[in-house]
Amino acid sequence: DIQMTQSPASLSASLGETVTIECRASEDIYSNLAWYQQKPGNSPQLLIYDANSLADGVPSRFSGSGSGTQYSLKINSLQSEDVASYFCQQYNNYPYTFGAGTKLELK
Amino acid sequence: EVQLVESGGSLVQPGGSLKLSCVASGFTFSNYWMDWVRQTPGKSLEWIGEINTDGSKTNYAPSIKDRFTISRDNAKSTLYLQMSNVKSDDTAIYYCTGGIAYWGQGTLVTVSS
């Protein structure tokens, strides 16, 4: 199985700040990577697919980048509604696997 | 509006069986590979398996293979997860997903005696 190592596990940032969350795959996943946002009590919502493509309706302050085994999610100008948990998922190889998640809070 | 509505979650005893359903609307269900994903009380996400558009092909996570079966009825726009010989580790919220794009609200399965 491909292991997805996500960091940091938790993150505290101020409004307007830029934050970056990273995911490292245990082998090349050829940009077959998605990022999700999950708010308390809700199901995960797709933010980014194919490593850098913005899903429909997602604000442009979210962006994804990376290739090979290293990927990142960047949130520019942090807003209060961005407080949530974030997960990466690889869909290059079965079984598809998720990172452990990053909990983002406001400082 | 895309909707995925799961149902069937409940309290079940270890070794028991349960069948979850997921009714889709707002998109062409028969065109999408469909997946089941679960989220444990500790909040980690685990992919369970996937079925192709006509139901002829499935892939499963090793942790549930031979215990869980995914099927679909395109005429009813419904996805199923048949769970058998359940264990306490199967306690989770179960989500159906349309590829990676669409997620349901989840249904809770609790395995306990």
Short mmCIF file of C-alpha atoms in Angstrom, two decimals:
data_model
loop_
_atom_site.label_atom_id
_atom_site.label_comp_id
_atom_site.label_asym_id
_atom_site.label_seq_id
_atom_site.Cartn_x
_atom_site.Cartn_y
_atom_site.Cartn_z
CA ASP A 1 0.00 0.00 0.00
CA ILE A 2 1.10 3.57 -0.63
CA GLN A 3 1.61 5.44 2.65
CA MET A 4 0.60 9.09 2.74
CA THR A 5 2.49 11.10 5.36
CA GLN A 6 0.72 14.38 6.02
CA SER A 7 2.18 17.27 8.01
CA PRO A 8 1.68 19.04 10.24
CA ALA A 9 -0.94 17.18 12.25
CA SER A 10 -2.23 20.48 13.59
CA LEU A 11 -1.69 24.08 12.70
CA SER A 12 -2.60 27.38 14.29
CA ALA A 13 -2.61 30.48 12.09
CA SER A 14 -3.92 34.05 12.07
CA LEU A 15 -6.54 35.56 9.78
CA GLY A 16 -4.96 36.73 6.55
CA GLU A 17 -1.96 34.45 6.93
CA THR A 18 -0.80 31.97 4.30
CA VAL A 19 -0.65 28.34 5.39
CA THR A 20 0.83 25.27 3.74
CA ILE A 21 0.01 21.63 4.37
CA GLU A 22 2.15 18.88 2.91
CA CYS A 23 1.70 15.27 1.91
CA ARG A 24 4.46 12.86 1.05
CA ALA A 25 3.69 9.61 -0.74
CA SER A 26 5.80 6.49 -0.18
CA GLU A 27 6.14 6.14 -3.96
CA ASP A 28 5.44 8.15 -7.09
CA ILE A 29 1.68 8.79 -7.46
CA TYR A 30 1.93 10.75 -10.74
CA SER A 31 -0.14 13.69 -9.47
CA ASN A 32 -3.15 11.46 -8.74
CA LEU A 33 -3.79 13.33 -5.53
CA ALA A 34 -6.81 15.05 -4.04
CA TRP A 35 -7.20 17.44 -1.12
CA TYR A 36 -10.36 17.60 0.98
CA GLN A 37 -11.70 19.97 3.60
CA GLN A 38 -13.85 18.64 6.42
CA LYS A 39 -15.69 20.88 8.85
CA PRO A 40 -17.01 19.44 12.14
CA GLY A 41 -20.16 17.39 11.64
CA ASN A 42 -19.84 17.42 7.86
CA SER A 43 -18.50 15.05 5.24
CA PRO A 44 -15.24 15.83 3.41
CA GLN A 45 -15.52 18.22 0.47
CA LEU A 46 -13.22 18.11 -2.54
CA LEU A 47 -10.90 21.11 -2.85
CA ILE A 48 -8.20 20.03 -5.30
CA TYR A 49 -7.88 17.09 -7.71
CA ASP A 50 -5.05 15.91 -9.93
CA ALA A 51 -2.70 17.69 -7.50
CA ASN A 52 -3.35 21.21 -8.78
CA SER A 53 -6.86 21.48 -10.28
CA LEU A 54 -9.38 23.52 -8.30
CA ALA A 55 -12.73 21.80 -7.79
CA ASP A 56 -15.91 23.63 -8.80
CA GLY A 57 -16.93 26.38 -6.42
CA VAL A 58 -13.71 26.33 -4.39
CA PRO A 59 -12.27 29.80 -3.64
CA SER A 60 -9.13 30.69 -5.56
CA ARG A 61 -7.19 31.24 -2.31
CA PHE A 62 -6.79 27.46 -2.25
CA SER A 63 -4.13 25.98 -4.48
CA GLY A 64 -2.34 22.68 -4.87
CA SER A 65 1.07 21.83 -6.20
CA GLY A 66 3.62 19.08 -6.36
CA SER A 67 4.65 16.03 -8.30
CA GLY A 68 6.19 12.62 -7.81
CA THR A 69 6.01 11.94 -4.10
CA GLN A 70 5.75 15.48 -2.66
CA TYR A 71 2.56 17.56 -2.66
CA SER A 72 1.26 20.61 -0.90
CA LEU A 73 -1.94 22.54 -0.30
CA LYS A 74 -1.66 26.29 0.17
CA ILE A 75 -4.30 28.58 1.59
CA ASN A 76 -3.70 32.25 0.92
CA SER A 77 -5.19 34.95 3.11
CA LEU A 78 -6.72 32.62 5.70
CA GLN A 79 -10.40 33.21 6.42
CA SER A 80 -12.39 32.18 9.50
CA GLU A 81 -14.43 29.74 7.39
CA ASP A 82 -11.23 27.84 6.55
CA VAL A 83 -11.06 26.42 10.09
CA ALA A 84 -11.41 22.72 9.39
CA SER A 85 -9.49 19.49 8.97
CA TYR A 86 -7.71 18.83 5.70
CA PHE A 87 -6.90 15.45 4.18
CA CYS A 88 -4.91 14.32 1.16
CA GLN A 89 -5.76 11.16 -0.79
CA GLN A 90 -3.84 9.29 -3.46
CA TYR A 91 -5.84 7.55 -6.18
CA ASN A 92 -2.99 6.25 -8.29
CA ASN A 93 -2.82 2.74 -6.82
CA TYR A 94 -5.25 0.44 -5.06
CA PRO A 95 -5.96 0.59 -2.23
CA TYR A 96 -6.49 4.34 -2.36
CA THR A 97 -5.06 5.85 0.82
CA PHE A 98 -5.48 9.02 2.85
CA GLY A 99 -3.19 11.14 4.91
CA ALA A 100 -3.90 11.30 8.65
CA GLY A 101 -5.21 14.84 8.38
CA THR A 102 -4.28 18.34 9.47
CA LYS A 103 -6.45 20.25 11.92
CA LEU A 104 -6.33 23.97 11.17
CA GLU A 105 -7.29 26.41 13.91
CA LEU A 106 -7.23 30.16 14.30
CA LYS A 107 -4.57 31.71 16.47
CA GLU B 1 -28.02 19.59 -7.00
CA VAL B 2 -25.94 16.49 -6.44
CA GLN B 3 -27.11 14.36 -3.55
CA LEU B 4 -25.88 11.09 -2.10
CA VAL B 5 -28.00 9.80 0.74
CA GLU B 6 -26.74 6.84 2.74
CA SER B 7 -28.92 4.72 4.97
CA GLY B 8 -28.87 1.43 6.81
CA GLY B 9 -26.36 2.19 9.53
CA SER B 10 -27.15 0.82 12.97
CA LEU B 11 -25.87 -1.05 16.00
CA VAL B 12 -24.81 -4.57 15.03
CA GLN B 13 -23.23 -7.35 17.04
CA PRO B 14 -19.76 -8.68 16.23
CA GLY B 15 -20.04 -11.39 13.60
CA GLY B 16 -23.29 -9.96 12.29
CA SER B 17 -24.28 -8.56 8.92
CA LEU B 18 -25.58 -5.24 7.65
CA LYS B 19 -26.42 -3.74 4.27
CA LEU B 20 -25.91 -0.06 3.58
CA SER B 21 -27.58 1.80 0.72
CA CYS B 22 -26.77 5.05 -1.02
CA VAL B 23 -29.28 6.77 -3.30
CA ALA B 24 -27.84 9.20 -5.80
CA SER B 25 -29.47 12.13 -7.57
CA GLY B 26 -28.43 15.23 -9.47
CA PHE B 27 -25.87 13.51 -11.68
CA THR B 28 -25.75 10.60 -14.12
CA PHE B 29 -25.12 7.80 -11.64
CA SER B 30 -24.48 5.19 -14.31
CA ASN B 31 -21.52 7.18 -15.64
CA TYR B 32 -19.61 7.22 -12.36
CA TRP B 33 -17.37 4.76 -10.61
CA MET B 34 -18.64 4.72 -7.04
CA ASP B 35 -16.73 4.21 -3.81
CA TRP B 36 -17.27 3.59 -0.12
CA VAL B 37 -15.05 5.36 2.41
CA ARG B 38 -15.26 5.15 6.18
CA GLN B 39 -14.18 7.43 8.98
CA THR B 40 -13.37 5.98 12.36
CA PRO B 41 -14.12 7.62 15.71
CA GLY B 42 -10.47 8.72 15.76
CA LYS B 43 -11.30 10.62 12.56
CA SER B 44 -8.99 8.88 10.10
CA LEU B 45 -10.37 8.12 6.64
CA GLU B 46 -10.13 4.68 5.06
CA TRP B 47 -11.04 3.77 1.50
CA ILE B 48 -13.11 0.58 1.46
CA GLY B 49 -13.63 -0.16 -2.20
CA GLU B 50 -14.91 0.84 -5.59
CA ILE B 51 -17.24 -0.42 -8.31
CA ASN B 52 -17.14 0.43 -12.00
CA THR B 53 -19.98 1.97 -13.95
CA ASP B 54 -21.83 -1.22 -14.93
CA GLY B 55 -21.07 -3.13 -11.75
CA SER B 56 -18.88 -5.73 -13.44
CA LYS B 57 -15.68 -4.82 -11.65
CA THR B 58 -14.85 -4.12 -8.02
CA ASN B 59 -11.72 -3.37 -6.02
CA TYR B 60 -11.44 -3.64 -2.25
CA ALA B 61 -9.14 -2.65 0.56
CA PRO B 62 -7.32 -5.65 2.05
CA SER B 63 -8.77 -4.91 5.51
CA ILE B 64 -12.32 -5.75 4.39
CA LYS B 65 -11.80 -8.03 1.42
CA ASP B 66 -13.95 -11.19 1.54
CA ARG B 67 -16.18 -9.65 4.22
CA PHE B 68 -17.69 -6.68 2.38
CA THR B 69 -19.30 -6.61 -1.08
CA ILE B 70 -20.07 -3.54 -3.15
CA SER B 71 -22.85 -3.63 -5.73
CA ARG B 72 -25.04 -1.17 -7.58
CA ASP B 73 -28.40 -0.86 -9.31
CA ASN B 74 -28.16 1.77 -12.04
CA ALA B 75 -31.90 1.64 -12.68
CA LYS B 76 -32.44 2.79 -9.10
CA SER B 77 -29.34 5.03 -8.93
CA THR B 78 -28.39 3.13 -5.80
CA LEU B 79 -25.09 1.87 -4.43
CA TYR B 80 -24.88 -0.89 -1.82
CA LEU B 81 -22.40 -2.14 0.72
CA GLN B 82 -23.06 -5.60 2.11
CA MET B 83 -21.12 -6.08 5.32
CA SER B 84 -20.68 -9.51 6.89
CA ASN B 85 -18.74 -10.94 9.82
CA VAL B 86 -18.35 -7.42 11.17
CA LYS B 87 -15.78 -6.60 13.82
CA SER B 88 -15.45 -3.83 16.40
CA ASP B 89 -12.85 -2.19 14.12
CA ASP B 90 -15.61 -1.70 11.53
CA THR B 91 -17.26 0.90 13.78
CA ALA B 92 -17.23 4.07 11.70
CA ILE B 93 -19.21 6.56 9.66
CA TYR B 94 -19.62 5.11 6.16
CA TYR B 95 -19.67 7.48 3.21
CA CYS B 96 -20.53 6.72 -0.39
CA THR B 97 -18.70 8.81 -2.94
CA GLY B 98 -19.11 9.53 -6.62
CA GLY B 99 -15.53 9.19 -7.71
CA ILE B 100 -13.64 11.72 -5.63
CA ALA B 101 -16.00 14.60 -6.31
CA TYR B 102 -19.25 13.80 -4.53
CA TRP B 103 -19.72 12.65 -0.95
CA GLY B 104 -22.79 11.71 1.01
CA GLN B 105 -23.46 12.78 4.58
CA GLY B 106 -22.59 9.34 5.94
CA THR B 107 -24.31 6.66 7.98
CA LEU B 108 -23.05 5.42 11.35
CA VAL B 109 -22.28 1.76 11.90
CA THR B 110 -21.54 0.67 15.46
CA VAL B 111 -20.30 -2.85 16.10
CA SER B 112 -20.75 -3.83 19.71
CA SER B 113 -22.24 -6.57 21.83
#
